[in-house]
Coordinates of C-alpha atoms in Angstrom, one line a residue:
X23 CA 5.1 42.1 -10.8
X24 CA 4.8 43.4 -7.8
X25 CA 7.3 44.2 -4.4
X26 CA 7.1 41.4 -1.8
X27 CA 5.1 41.9 1.4
X28 CA 2.8 44.3 0.1
X29 CA 1.2 43.9 -3.1
X30 CA 0.0 47.4 -4.2
X31 CA 3.6 48.4 -4.4
X32 CA 5.7 47.6 -7.8
X33 CA 9.4 45.8 -8.8
X34 CA 9.7 46.3 -12.0
X35 CA 12.2 48.9 -13.0
X36 CA 12.8 50.6 -16.3
X37 CA 14.7 48.8 -18.0
X38 CA 11.8 46.0 -17.1
X39 CA 9.0 47.7 -18.5
X40 CA 11.3 48.5 -21.5
X41 CA 11.7 45.2 -22.0
X42 CA 8.4 44.3 -21.8
X43 CA 7.9 44.5 -25.8
X44 CA 8.3 47.0 -28.5
X45 CA 6.1 48.0 -31.0
X46 CA 6.6 48.3 -34.5
X47 CA 4.1 51.1 -36.6
X48 CA 5.0 51.2 -39.8
X49 CA 3.0 53.1 -43.1
X50 CA 0.9 51.5 -45.6
X51 CA 1.8 53.1 -48.2
X52 CA -1.0 52.2 -50.0
X53 CA -4.9 53.8 -49.1
X54 CA -8.3 52.0 -49.3
X55 CA -11.3 52.3 -49.1
X56 CA -14.0 53.2 -52.7
X57 CA -14.6 56.7 -51.5
X58 CA -13.6 57.3 -47.9
X59 CA -9.6 56.8 -48.4
X60 CA -7.9 55.8 -44.9
X61 CA -4.3 54.6 -44.1
X62 CA -3.3 51.3 -42.2
X63 CA -0.1 50.8 -40.4
X64 CA 1.7 47.5 -39.8
X65 CA 2.1 46.7 -35.6
X66 CA 4.9 44.5 -35.8
X67 CA 5.0 43.7 -31.7
X68 CA 8.3 41.4 -30.4
X69 CA 7.6 39.5 -27.8
X70 CA 4.3 38.5 -29.6
X71 CA 6.8 37.9 -33.0
X72 CA 3.3 39.5 -34.8
X73 CA 2.0 41.3 -37.6
X74 CA -1.0 42.6 -37.5
X75 CA -2.7 45.5 -40.2
X76 CA -4.4 47.8 -38.2
X77 CA -7.0 51.4 -39.0
X78 CA -6.8 54.3 -36.9
X79 CA -10.3 53.5 -35.9
X80 CA -8.8 50.3 -34.7
X81 CA -7.1 52.8 -33.0
X82 CA -10.1 54.0 -30.9
X83 CA -11.9 51.1 -30.0
X84 CA -8.8 49.7 -28.6
X85 CA -8.8 52.9 -26.3
X86 CA -12.7 52.6 -25.7
X87 CA -12.0 49.2 -24.6
X88 CA -9.5 50.5 -22.3
X89 CA -10.7 52.2 -20.2
X90 CA -13.5 50.0 -19.5
X91 CA -11.2 47.1 -18.7
X92 CA -9.1 49.5 -17.1
X93 CA -10.5 52.8 -15.7
X94 CA -8.6 53.6 -12.7
X95 CA -5.5 53.3 -14.8
X96 CA -3.4 55.6 -16.9
X97 CA -5.1 54.8 -20.8
X98 CA -2.5 57.9 -23.0
X99 CA -4.7 58.9 -25.1
X100 CA -5.1 58.4 -29.3
X101 CA -3.7 61.7 -31.3
X102 CA -6.6 63.0 -33.2
X103 CA -8.1 62.5 -35.8
X104 CA -8.2 64.4 -38.4
X105 CA -11.0 63.8 -42.1
X106 CA -10.4 67.1 -44.6
X107 CA -7.0 67.8 -45.8
X108 CA -4.2 65.1 -44.1
X109 CA -0.8 66.1 -45.3
X110 CA 2.2 64.4 -45.2
X111 CA 4.0 65.9 -42.2
X112 CA 0.4 65.3 -40.0
X113 CA 0.7 61.3 -40.8
X114 CA 3.4 60.9 -40.1
X115 CA 2.7 62.8 -36.6
X116 CA 0.1 60.5 -35.9
X117 CA 2.0 57.5 -37.1
X118 CA 4.2 58.4 -34.2
X119 CA 2.0 59.4 -31.4
X120 CA -0.1 55.9 -32.6
X121 CA 3.9 54.6 -31.9
X122 CA 3.7 56.0 -28.0
X123 CA 0.4 54.7 -27.3
X124 CA 1.0 51.3 -28.0
X125 CA 4.3 51.0 -26.2
X126 CA 3.7 52.5 -23.8
X127 CA 0.3 50.3 -23.6
X128 CA 3.0 47.5 -24.5
X129 CA 4.3 48.3 -21.9
X130 CA 2.2 48.6 -18.4
X131 CA 2.6 46.0 -15.9
X132 CA -0.6 45.1 -16.2
X133 CA -2.8 45.9 -19.9
X134 CA 0.6 43.6 -20.4
X135 CA -0.9 40.5 -18.8
X136 CA -4.0 41.5 -20.2
X137 CA -5.2 39.3 -23.3
X138 CA -7.9 42.2 -24.5
X139 CA -3.7 43.6 -25.6
X140 CA -3.1 40.0 -27.3
X141 CA -6.1 40.6 -29.3
X142 CA -5.8 43.3 -30.5
X143 CA -1.6 43.2 -31.3
X144 CA -2.3 39.5 -33.5
X145 CA -5.6 38.8 -34.4
X146 CA -5.4 39.0 -38.0
X147 CA -9.0 37.6 -38.7
X148 CA -11.0 39.7 -40.8
X149 CA -13.9 42.2 -37.7
X150 CA -11.3 43.1 -35.4
X151 CA -13.0 45.6 -33.4
X152 CA -15.9 43.4 -32.9
X153 CA -13.2 40.9 -31.3
X154 CA -11.9 43.3 -29.1
X155 CA -15.7 44.2 -28.2
X156 CA -16.1 41.4 -27.3
X157 CA -12.7 40.2 -24.6
X158 CA -14.7 42.6 -22.0
X159 CA -18.6 40.6 -22.7
X160 CA -17.6 37.6 -20.0
X161 CA -14.7 39.8 -18.3
X162 CA -15.8 42.9 -16.4
X163 CA -13.8 45.5 -15.4
X164 CA -10.6 45.5 -13.5
X165 CA -11.5 46.1 -9.9
X166 CA -14.0 43.3 -10.2
X167 CA -11.6 40.8 -10.7
X168 CA -8.7 41.6 -8.4
X169 CA -7.9 39.4 -5.7
X170 CA -6.8 43.0 -4.4
X171 CA -9.6 45.5 -3.8
X172 CA -11.9 44.4 -0.3
X173 CA -8.3 44.4 1.2
X174 CA -6.7 47.8 -0.3
X175 CA -7.9 49.7 2.9
X176 CA -5.7 48.5 5.4
X177 CA -3.3 48.3 2.4
X178 CA -3.1 51.8 2.4
X179 CA -1.7 55.1 3.5
X180 CA -3.6 56.1 6.7
X181 CA -2.2 59.9 5.0
X182 CA -3.4 58.5 1.2
X183 CA -5.2 62.1 0.4
X184 CA -2.5 64.3 1.2
X185 CA -0.1 62.1 -0.5
X186 CA -1.8 62.5 -3.4
X187 CA -2.6 65.1 -2.9
X188 CA 1.1 66.1 -3.1
X189 CA 1.6 64.0 -5.7
X190 CA -0.8 66.1 -8.3
X191 CA 0.9 68.8 -7.8
X192 CA 5.2 66.8 -8.3
X193 CA 3.5 65.5 -11.5
X194 CA 2.2 68.6 -13.2
X195 CA 4.9 70.1 -12.0
X196 CA 7.1 67.7 -13.9
X197 CA 4.4 67.8 -16.7
X198 CA 5.2 71.8 -17.0
X199 CA 9.5 71.4 -17.2
X200 CA 9.2 68.7 -19.3
X201 CA 6.5 70.5 -22.2
X202 CA 9.5 72.9 -22.2
X203 CA 12.7 70.4 -22.4
X204 CA 10.2 69.1 -25.3
X205 CA 9.6 72.1 -26.9
X206 CA 12.7 72.9 -26.9
X207 CA 14.9 70.4 -28.2
X208 CA 12.0 70.4 -30.7
X209 CA 13.7 73.4 -32.2
X210 CA 17.2 72.3 -31.8
X211 CA 16.0 69.3 -34.0
X212 CA 14.1 72.0 -36.8
X213 CA 17.9 73.9 -36.4
X214 CA 19.2 70.9 -37.7
X215 CA 16.8 69.8 -40.8
X216 CA 16.9 74.0 -41.3
X217 CA 21.3 73.8 -41.6
X218 CA 20.9 70.7 -44.0
X219 CA 18.7 72.8 -46.5
X220 CA 20.2 76.2 -46.6
X221 CA 24.5 73.6 -46.9
X222 CA 22.9 72.0 -49.5
X223 CA 21.8 74.8 -51.5
X224 CA 24.5 76.9 -50.3
X225 CA 26.7 74.1 -52.6
X226 CA 24.2 74.3 -55.6
X227 CA 25.1 78.0 -55.3
X228 CA 28.4 77.4 -56.2
X229 CA 28.1 74.7 -57.9
X230 CA 25.6 77.6 -60.5
X231 CA 29.0 79.8 -60.4
X232 CA 31.3 76.9 -61.2
X233 CA 29.3 75.8 -64.5
X234 CA 28.3 79.6 -66.3
X235 CA 29.2 79.0 -69.3
X236 CA 29.0 83.5 -70.0
X237 CA 31.9 84.1 -71.5
X238 CA 34.5 86.8 -70.5
X239 CA 35.3 90.3 -71.9
X240 CA 38.7 90.6 -73.0
X241 CA 39.2 93.7 -71.4
X242 CA 39.0 91.5 -68.3
X243 CA 40.3 88.7 -68.5
X244 CA 44.1 88.3 -67.5
X245 CA 47.2 85.7 -68.2
X246 CA 46.2 84.2 -65.0
X247 CA 43.0 83.3 -66.1
X248 CA 41.8 84.0 -63.0
X249 CA 38.1 83.9 -63.1
X250 CA 38.3 80.1 -64.6
X251 CA 40.7 79.3 -62.2
X252 CA 37.1 80.7 -59.2
X253 CA 35.3 78.5 -61.4
X254 CA 36.5 74.4 -60.7
X255 CA 37.5 75.8 -57.6
X256 CA 34.1 76.5 -56.7
X257 CA 32.4 73.9 -58.6
X258 CA 34.3 70.9 -56.7
X259 CA 33.2 72.5 -53.6
X260 CA 29.5 71.5 -54.1
X261 CA 30.5 67.9 -52.9
X262 CA 31.5 68.8 -50.1
X263 CA 28.4 70.7 -48.3
X264 CA 26.7 68.1 -49.6
X265 CA 27.8 65.8 -47.3
X266 CA 27.9 68.5 -44.5
X267 CA 24.1 69.3 -45.8
X268 CA 23.3 65.0 -45.5
X269 CA 25.5 65.0 -42.0
X270 CA 23.1 67.8 -40.4
X271 CA 20.2 66.4 -41.9
X272 CA 20.8 63.0 -39.9
X273 CA 21.6 65.0 -36.9
X274 CA 18.2 66.8 -37.4
X275 CA 16.6 63.2 -37.3
X276 CA 19.7 61.4 -34.9
X277 CA 17.5 65.0 -32.5
X278 CA 13.9 64.3 -32.6
X279 CA 14.5 60.0 -32.8
X280 CA 15.9 59.9 -30.1
X281 CA 15.2 62.7 -27.5
X282 CA 11.9 64.6 -29.4
X283 CA 10.4 60.9 -29.5
X284 CA 11.5 59.8 -25.8
X285 CA 10.3 62.9 -24.3
X286 CA 7.4 63.0 -26.2
X287 CA 6.4 59.8 -24.7
X288 CA 7.1 60.3 -20.7
X289 CA 4.8 63.5 -21.6
X290 CA 2.3 61.6 -23.3
X291 CA 2.0 59.1 -19.5
X292 CA 2.4 62.2 -17.7
X293 CA -0.9 63.3 -18.8
X294 CA -2.5 60.2 -19.0
X295 CA -1.5 60.4 -15.1
X296 CA -3.6 64.0 -15.4
X297 CA -6.3 62.0 -17.0
X298 CA -7.0 59.6 -14.7
X299 CA -6.5 61.8 -11.4
X300 CA -10.1 64.0 -13.4
X301 CA -12.0 60.8 -14.8
X302 CA -11.5 60.5 -10.3
X303 CA -13.1 63.8 -9.7
X304 CA -15.2 63.7 -12.5
X305 CA -17.3 60.8 -10.2
X306 CA -15.7 57.2 -11.8
X307 CA -16.8 55.9 -8.7
X308 CA -20.5 56.7 -9.2
X309 CA -19.9 55.5 -12.3
X310 CA -18.5 52.6 -10.9
X311 CA -21.1 51.4 -8.4
X312 CA -24.1 51.7 -10.8
X313 CA -21.8 49.6 -13.5
X314 CA -21.3 47.0 -10.6
X315 CA -24.8 46.5 -9.7
X316 CA -25.8 45.7 -13.0
X317 CA -23.0 43.1 -13.3
X318 CA -24.7 41.6 -10.6
X319 CA -27.1 41.5 -12.4
X320 CA -26.8 39.8 -14.5
X321 CA -23.4 37.9 -13.9
X322 CA -24.8 34.2 -14.3
X323 CA -25.8 34.9 -17.3
X324 CA -22.4 36.4 -18.6
X325 CA -19.8 36.6 -16.5
X326 CA -16.8 33.8 -16.7
X327 CA -14.9 34.6 -13.9
X328 CA -15.5 35.2 -10.1
X329 CA -16.4 38.2 -9.1
X330 CA -16.1 39.9 -6.2
X331 CA -19.1 39.6 -3.8
X332 CA -19.7 43.3 -2.6
X333 CA -22.5 46.3 -2.4
X334 CA -19.5 49.1 -2.0
X335 CA -16.6 50.3 -3.4
X336 CA -14.6 52.4 -1.0
X337 CA -13.0 55.4 -2.7
X338 CA -9.9 53.1 -0.7
X339 CA -10.2 51.2 -2.6
X340 CA -9.6 52.3 -6.0
X341 CA -7.0 54.9 -5.0
X342 CA -4.9 52.2 -4.6
X343 CA -4.6 51.7 -8.6
X344 CA -3.6 55.5 -8.2
X345 CA -0.6 55.2 -5.8
X346 CA 0.2 52.1 -8.6
X347 CA 0.2 53.8 -11.5
X348 CA 1.9 57.1 -10.3
X349 CA 4.3 54.4 -8.6
X350 CA 5.0 53.9 -12.2
X351 CA 4.9 58.1 -13.7
X352 CA 8.0 57.6 -11.4
X353 CA 9.6 54.8 -13.2
X354 CA 9.9 56.1 -15.6
X355 CA 11.7 59.7 -15.0
X356 CA 14.6 57.4 -14.9
X357 CA 13.7 58.0 -18.6
X358 CA 15.5 61.5 -17.9
X359 CA 18.8 60.3 -17.8
X360 CA 18.2 58.3 -21.0
X361 CA 17.4 61.8 -22.7
X362 CA 19.8 63.4 -21.8
X363 CA 22.5 60.5 -22.5
X364 CA 21.2 60.5 -26.0
X365 CA 21.7 64.4 -26.7
X366 CA 24.3 64.2 -25.8
X367 CA 25.7 61.4 -27.3
X368 CA 24.1 62.6 -30.6
X369 CA 25.7 65.9 -30.6
X370 CA 29.1 64.9 -29.6
X371 CA 28.4 62.0 -32.5
X372 CA 27.7 65.6 -35.0
X373 CA 30.0 67.4 -34.7
X374 CA 32.7 64.6 -34.8
X375 CA 31.5 64.0 -38.3
X376 CA 30.8 67.4 -39.3
X377 CA 34.4 68.1 -38.1
X378 CA 35.6 66.2 -39.9
X379 CA 33.9 67.7 -43.6
X380 CA 34.7 70.7 -42.7
X381 CA 38.2 69.9 -42.7
X382 CA 38.7 67.7 -45.5
X383 CA 37.2 71.2 -47.3
X384 CA 39.1 73.6 -46.0
X385 CA 42.6 72.5 -47.6
X386 CA 40.2 72.8 -51.7
X387 CA 40.6 76.1 -50.0
X388 CA 44.2 76.6 -51.9
X389 CA 42.8 76.7 -55.9
X390 CA 40.4 80.0 -54.6
X391 CA 44.2 82.2 -53.0
X392 CA 46.1 83.0 -56.8
X393 CA 49.3 82.0 -56.2
X394 CA 49.7 80.9 -52.8
X395 CA 48.4 83.6 -52.0
X396 CA 46.5 83.7 -47.4
X397 CA 43.6 85.0 -46.3
X398 CA 43.8 88.7 -45.5
X399 CA 41.7 88.6 -41.8
X400 CA 38.4 89.0 -41.2
X401 CA 38.6 91.6 -38.8
X402 CA 37.9 95.5 -40.1
X403 CA 40.2 96.7 -37.4
X404 CA 43.1 94.8 -38.6
X405 CA 43.1 94.2 -42.7
X406 CA 46.0 95.7 -44.6
X407 CA 45.7 98.4 -46.8
X408 CA 45.9 97.4 -49.6
X409 CA 49.4 98.4 -50.8
X410 CA 50.1 96.4 -48.6
X411 CA 49.2 93.7 -50.6
X412 CA 51.9 95.6 -53.5
X413 CA 55.4 96.6 -54.3
X414 CA 55.7 100.9 -53.4
X415 CA 56.6 102.3 -56.7
X416 CA 59.0 105.1 -57.2

């Protein structure tokens, strides 16, 4: 969707893009294949009401064809393929990266309208890779079939080169800052997960103390049965510490899914812009000119749509795509407010839930103090002398 008056300008908001589609990517537990086992994913699209199964190699072919179909657009990178010693952590990390990839593609204002995306999200035939490749044969790349290509030069501002340089510098700075934010958010999520483990183990040790069955020597026992009373109280505390551990684990999961993943999504988009600029600088223009000559000689046999007949493609025409992709970055910048809101909400919810459990736990400490004796202050400077707890003997 373009703004009225100038077809190069985009009119969507971030909310518009997010509403285009949401694709879930879930891991299929079973590994298939006779010799080399592979992981399979279930992709579910809200927009198409579809559910299909895809392997990593299907993503690779889809990614390759996207680059051929849209050489001047931001095509997000795929996570790396790792053949040996693939652990659970790596598989989960790759699943999340694939989910970010397919959602960025599905919500792109131009990818979302292309048949290629619908094939990837909906086709359930036996050979999806060939189906994806075949979709490009009768179409060619986007520039050849775009109606505004001939007038792109007139639509661009005269100082496009200077703006392009400034934009690249801004996006480079954005990437560096958001990368640091992501790293800090990831550390906080990891600390919450570690805190959950520590709380659970702390409670288990209290339970171990409370369940100790070692006989107490007669000379150490007292009429008040101090150790027996303590054991009973300690054993009961493990339930609250298990609950605290569960709350801390939920906090870490919220931070990972609502904060870290949103930052990763934006970083993936920023990286795809940097990759696009590198492709532009490395001579994509010349590669396109050669491809255009090849398509022109074959169009009567293989082209099913009208291809614009131009002998020369200007740099300005190609940069009209980068102008739109730059706008897309700035539209996605509003994700910052989503991230901060999710971060603050997760902290409020986490601290509130933890505080409720701590408050419920504190009254149960009464069984640890004999005869209702108040606990001594924790600061050594405020400790009373031992004699202050006992009457003076004359």
